Amino acid sequence: MKRYLFLFVLLLVFHCATAQDIIVTSEGDTIDCKITRITSEFIHFSVIDKSGVLLMRSRLPLSKVTHYEQSDPNDKGNLKTESESREPEVYVDESEPATFRLSLNTGYTYQLGGYEGMPDTYKKQVQSLWNFGGEFNYFLSEKIGVGVKYNRIQTKANEDFVPPFSTAFGFSSLRDERIRFSYVGLSLLFRNFYYDDQVMNYFISGGMIRYRTDGFGDGIPFYQKGDTFGLVLGVSYDFILVKNFGLGFGAEINFARLSEFDNNGTIVISDFSLTRLDLTIGIRLFQ
């Protein structure tokens, strides 16, 4: 009720919305607007002032609409009669949900495990990182999409340290020159439209995580590498600025654990956590 009253009062204050279409709510409020799309559940509309500036986009459940009058897109603004406008029609225009979504992201990563017992100065360098990546989605319906997801993290530790396992490898000190994590997997995404230009996305993804460290032990080059299955759970919020472009931010948690890795050609049994938290921001491209 409060939401519909807010829309009604806002329209009275501005008194500049175009009067092409009319929506009458079950609360008795009348909204002058441009109806952009009608589905089996919602009626989508935009409010545009006399100069053509978009004031807002929104939608109402059809169960909350008692009557609407919609301009015929093929004529020059003649409204349908009341009897013609009572039955909802499917009208698709530029507001139709995108079939494809490309997300390009960067952001902050915090490694939740894997460095227990390490010196604090070293952990600060390798636990707080920056990530970048992307995701491509194809939507099977208005709400369900499938896709491919990729991200990568890289960092450098700038000091020698003595890890708990150094004597096992015959090193008195180590230096990790470069540490890399990468992930590629398939994803299942569920999107929920709060407004025509704001979308909440929930997703789950499964795929392969690869880990590699290049460094020096007592000045001698060495490497460690391994791969394992990773599971990603996340949420993101998209703001659609124009038809095919938007911005978004999100949060996701990555679950993974290495049971073994290759240390300079020798397979070593391990219990190394790759679980991490990612906070992301990026651009969105739609088609």
Coordinates of C-alpha atoms in Angstrom, one line a residue:
M1 CA 0.0 0.0 0.0
K2 CA 2.7 2.5 1.0
R3 CA 4.6 1.8 -2.2
Y4 CA 1.6 2.5 -4.4
L5 CA 0.8 5.7 -2.5
F6 CA 4.3 6.8 -2.9
L7 CA 4.1 6.4 -6.7
F8 CA 0.8 8.2 -6.8
V9 CA 2.0 11.1 -4.7
L10 CA 5.2 11.4 -6.8
L11 CA 3.3 11.6 -10.0
L12 CA 1.1 14.4 -8.5
V13 CA 4.1 16.4 -7.4
F14 CA 5.9 16.3 -10.7
H15 CA 2.7 16.4 -12.8
C16 CA 4.8 15.9 -15.9
A17 CA 4.6 12.3 -16.7
T18 CA 3.2 11.5 -20.2
A19 CA -0.4 10.4 -20.2
Q20 CA -0.1 7.7 -22.9
D21 CA -1.1 4.8 -20.7
I22 CA -3.0 4.5 -17.5
I23 CA -2.8 1.9 -14.7
V24 CA -5.5 1.7 -12.0
T25 CA -4.4 -0.3 -8.9
S26 CA -6.6 -2.3 -6.6
E27 CA -6.0 0.4 -4.0
G28 CA -7.7 2.9 -6.3
D29 CA -4.6 4.8 -7.3
T30 CA -4.2 5.9 -11.0
I31 CA -0.7 6.0 -12.5
D32 CA -0.1 7.9 -15.8
C33 CA 2.8 6.1 -17.5
K34 CA 4.2 4.2 -20.5
I35 CA 3.4 0.5 -20.2
T36 CA 6.5 -1.3 -21.5
R37 CA 5.7 -4.9 -21.0
I38 CA 3.0 -7.2 -19.6
T39 CA 3.8 -10.8 -18.6
S40 CA 1.7 -13.5 -16.9
E41 CA 2.7 -12.0 -13.5
F42 CA 3.6 -8.4 -13.8
I43 CA 2.8 -5.2 -15.7
H44 CA 6.0 -3.2 -16.3
F45 CA 5.9 0.6 -16.8
S46 CA 8.1 3.7 -17.1
V47 CA 7.4 7.3 -16.1
I48 CA 8.7 9.9 -18.5
D49 CA 8.4 13.7 -18.2
K50 CA 7.4 16.0 -21.0
S51 CA 10.9 16.5 -22.2
G52 CA 11.5 12.8 -22.6
V53 CA 13.6 12.3 -19.4
L54 CA 13.0 8.9 -17.7
L55 CA 12.0 9.5 -14.1
M56 CA 11.6 5.9 -13.0
R57 CA 11.0 2.3 -14.0
S58 CA 8.9 -0.1 -12.0
R59 CA 6.4 -2.9 -12.2
L60 CA 3.2 -4.1 -10.4
P61 CA 1.8 -7.5 -9.9
L62 CA -1.2 -8.1 -12.1
S63 CA -3.1 -9.2 -9.0
K64 CA -2.8 -5.6 -7.8
V65 CA -4.1 -4.0 -11.1
T66 CA -7.8 -3.7 -11.6
H67 CA -7.7 -1.8 -14.9
Y68 CA -5.3 -0.4 -17.4
E69 CA -5.4 1.4 -20.7
Q70 CA -2.6 1.0 -23.2
S71 CA -1.7 2.9 -26.3
D72 CA -1.5 0.9 -29.5
P73 CA 2.2 1.0 -30.5
N74 CA 1.1 1.1 -34.1
D75 CA -1.1 4.1 -33.9
K76 CA -0.3 7.7 -32.8
G77 CA -1.5 7.5 -29.2
N78 CA -5.1 6.6 -29.4
L79 CA -6.1 4.8 -26.3
K80 CA -8.0 1.5 -26.4
T81 CA -11.5 1.4 -25.1
E82 CA -12.1 0.2 -21.5
S83 CA -13.5 -3.1 -22.7
E84 CA -10.5 -3.8 -25.0
S85 CA -8.0 -3.0 -22.2
R86 CA -9.3 -5.3 -19.5
E87 CA -7.6 -8.4 -20.7
P88 CA -3.8 -8.3 -20.4
E89 CA -1.9 -8.6 -23.6
V90 CA 1.8 -9.6 -24.0
Y91 CA 3.6 -6.5 -25.3
V92 CA 7.3 -6.8 -25.8
D93 CA 9.6 -3.9 -26.6
E94 CA 13.1 -2.8 -25.6
S95 CA 12.5 -3.6 -22.0
E96 CA 12.3 -7.4 -22.7
P97 CA 14.8 -9.1 -20.3
A98 CA 18.2 -9.8 -21.9
T99 CA 18.9 -13.3 -23.2
F100 CA 22.7 -12.9 -22.8
R101 CA 24.7 -11.4 -19.9
L102 CA 28.4 -10.7 -19.8
S103 CA 29.9 -9.7 -16.5
L104 CA 33.5 -8.4 -16.2
N105 CA 34.7 -7.9 -12.6
T106 CA 37.5 -7.0 -10.3
G107 CA 37.6 -6.7 -6.5
Y108 CA 39.0 -7.7 -3.2
T109 CA 39.8 -11.3 -2.1
Y110 CA 40.5 -12.6 1.4
Q111 CA 42.0 -16.1 1.7
L112 CA 40.2 -17.8 4.6
G113 CA 42.7 -20.6 5.2
G114 CA 45.8 -22.3 4.0
Y115 CA 48.4 -20.2 5.9
E116 CA 48.1 -21.3 9.5
G117 CA 51.3 -21.1 11.4
M118 CA 52.9 -18.7 8.8
P119 CA 54.5 -15.4 10.0
D120 CA 51.9 -12.6 10.3
T121 CA 53.8 -10.3 7.9
Y122 CA 53.7 -13.1 5.3
K123 CA 50.0 -13.9 5.8
K124 CA 49.1 -10.2 5.3
Q125 CA 50.7 -10.3 1.8
V126 CA 49.1 -13.5 0.6
Q127 CA 45.7 -13.4 2.3
S128 CA 44.4 -10.0 1.2
L129 CA 44.5 -9.9 -2.6
W130 CA 42.9 -8.5 -5.7
N131 CA 40.9 -10.6 -8.2
F132 CA 39.7 -10.2 -11.7
G133 CA 37.4 -12.4 -13.9
G134 CA 34.2 -12.7 -15.8
E135 CA 31.1 -14.7 -16.4
F136 CA 29.0 -15.3 -19.5
N137 CA 25.3 -16.3 -19.0
Y138 CA 22.6 -17.5 -21.4
F139 CA 19.0 -17.3 -20.0
L140 CA 16.8 -20.3 -20.7
S141 CA 13.8 -18.3 -19.3
E142 CA 13.1 -14.9 -17.7
K143 CA 14.7 -16.1 -14.4
I144 CA 17.0 -19.1 -15.1
G145 CA 20.3 -18.9 -16.8
V146 CA 23.4 -21.1 -17.4
G147 CA 26.9 -20.0 -18.0
V148 CA 30.7 -20.2 -17.8
K149 CA 32.6 -18.5 -15.0
Y150 CA 36.3 -17.6 -14.7
N151 CA 38.5 -15.7 -12.2
R152 CA 42.1 -15.3 -11.4
I153 CA 44.2 -14.1 -8.4
Q154 CA 47.9 -13.3 -8.4
T155 CA 50.1 -11.9 -5.7
K156 CA 53.8 -11.6 -4.7
A157 CA 55.4 -12.1 -1.3
N158 CA 58.3 -9.7 -0.9
E159 CA 60.3 -11.2 2.0
D160 CA 62.0 -14.4 3.0
F161 CA 60.3 -16.4 5.7
V162 CA 60.7 -19.7 7.5
P163 CA 57.5 -21.8 7.2
P164 CA 56.8 -24.7 9.6
F165 CA 57.4 -27.3 6.8
S166 CA 60.7 -25.8 5.6
T167 CA 63.0 -28.4 7.1
A168 CA 60.9 -31.2 5.5
F169 CA 61.9 -29.8 2.1
G170 CA 65.5 -29.1 3.1
F171 CA 65.1 -25.3 3.1
S172 CA 66.0 -22.9 5.9
S173 CA 64.1 -20.0 4.2
L174 CA 61.6 -19.5 1.4
R175 CA 60.5 -16.6 -0.8
D176 CA 57.3 -16.9 -2.9
E177 CA 57.9 -14.7 -5.9
R178 CA 54.5 -15.3 -7.5
I179 CA 51.4 -17.0 -6.2
R180 CA 48.5 -17.7 -8.6
F181 CA 45.0 -19.0 -8.2
S182 CA 42.7 -19.5 -11.2
Y183 CA 39.1 -20.9 -11.5
V184 CA 37.0 -22.0 -14.5
G185 CA 33.6 -23.7 -14.2
L186 CA 30.0 -23.9 -15.2
S187 CA 27.4 -21.9 -13.4
L188 CA 23.6 -21.9 -12.8
L189 CA 22.1 -18.4 -12.2
F190 CA 18.7 -17.3 -10.9
R191 CA 17.7 -13.6 -11.5
N192 CA 15.0 -11.7 -9.8
F193 CA 13.8 -8.3 -11.2
Y194 CA 13.1 -5.8 -8.5
Y195 CA 12.6 -3.1 -11.2
D196 CA 13.1 -3.2 -14.9
D197 CA 16.6 -1.7 -14.3
Q198 CA 17.6 -3.5 -11.1
V199 CA 18.3 -7.2 -10.9
M200 CA 19.4 -9.5 -8.1
N201 CA 21.3 -12.6 -9.2
Y202 CA 21.9 -15.7 -7.2
F203 CA 24.3 -18.3 -8.6
I204 CA 26.1 -21.6 -7.9
S205 CA 29.2 -22.7 -9.9
G206 CA 31.4 -25.8 -9.9
G207 CA 34.7 -26.2 -11.7
M208 CA 38.5 -26.5 -11.5
I209 CA 40.8 -24.4 -9.3
R210 CA 44.5 -24.4 -10.2
Y211 CA 47.2 -23.2 -7.8
R212 CA 50.8 -22.5 -8.5
T213 CA 53.6 -20.9 -6.5
D214 CA 57.0 -19.9 -8.0
G215 CA 59.8 -18.9 -5.6
F216 CA 63.2 -19.6 -4.1
G217 CA 64.3 -21.9 -1.3
D218 CA 67.7 -20.8 0.0
G219 CA 68.2 -19.0 -3.3
I220 CA 67.3 -22.1 -5.4
P221 CA 64.3 -21.8 -7.8
F222 CA 61.4 -24.0 -6.9
Y223 CA 57.7 -24.4 -7.7
Q224 CA 54.6 -25.9 -6.2
K225 CA 51.4 -26.5 -8.1
G226 CA 48.1 -28.4 -7.8
D227 CA 44.5 -28.5 -8.9
T228 CA 41.2 -29.5 -7.3
F229 CA 37.5 -29.1 -7.6
G230 CA 36.0 -25.8 -6.4
L231 CA 32.4 -24.8 -5.5
V232 CA 31.3 -21.2 -5.7
L233 CA 28.2 -19.7 -4.1
G234 CA 27.4 -16.0 -4.7
V235 CA 25.1 -13.1 -5.2
S236 CA 25.3 -10.0 -7.3
Y237 CA 23.2 -6.9 -7.9
D238 CA 23.0 -5.3 -11.4
F239 CA 22.0 -1.7 -12.2
I240 CA 20.9 -1.5 -15.9
L241 CA 21.9 2.1 -16.9
V242 CA 20.9 1.8 -20.6
K243 CA 19.5 -1.1 -22.6
N244 CA 22.7 -3.0 -23.2
F245 CA 25.0 -1.7 -20.4
G246 CA 25.1 -1.6 -16.6
L247 CA 27.1 -1.8 -13.5
G248 CA 27.1 -4.4 -10.7
F249 CA 28.6 -5.5 -7.4
G250 CA 28.6 -8.8 -5.7
A251 CA 30.0 -11.2 -3.1
E252 CA 30.9 -14.9 -3.4
I253 CA 32.5 -17.6 -1.3
N254 CA 34.8 -20.2 -3.0
F255 CA 35.2 -23.6 -1.3
A256 CA 38.2 -25.7 -2.2
R257 CA 41.0 -27.8 -0.6
L258 CA 44.2 -29.3 -2.1
S259 CA 44.8 -32.9 -0.9
E260 CA 48.1 -33.1 -2.8
F261 CA 50.4 -30.9 -4.9
D262 CA 53.5 -31.2 -7.0
N263 CA 56.6 -29.8 -5.3
N264 CA 59.5 -29.6 -7.8
G265 CA 58.3 -32.8 -9.4
T266 CA 57.6 -34.7 -6.2
I267 CA 54.0 -35.3 -5.3
V268 CA 53.4 -34.2 -1.7
I269 CA 50.3 -35.1 0.4
S270 CA 48.7 -31.9 1.7
D271 CA 45.7 -30.5 3.4
F272 CA 45.8 -26.9 2.0
S273 CA 42.7 -24.8 2.1
L274 CA 41.9 -22.6 -0.9
T275 CA 38.7 -21.3 0.5
R276 CA 38.3 -17.6 0.1
L277 CA 35.8 -14.7 0.1
D278 CA 35.5 -12.4 -3.0
L279 CA 33.9 -8.9 -3.1
T280 CA 33.5 -7.7 -6.7
I281 CA 32.5 -4.7 -8.8
G282 CA 32.3 -4.5 -12.5
I283 CA 30.5 -3.8 -15.8
R284 CA 27.5 -5.7 -17.2
L285 CA 26.8 -6.1 -20.9
F286 CA 23.4 -7.4 -22.1
Q287 CA 21.9 -8.5 -25.3

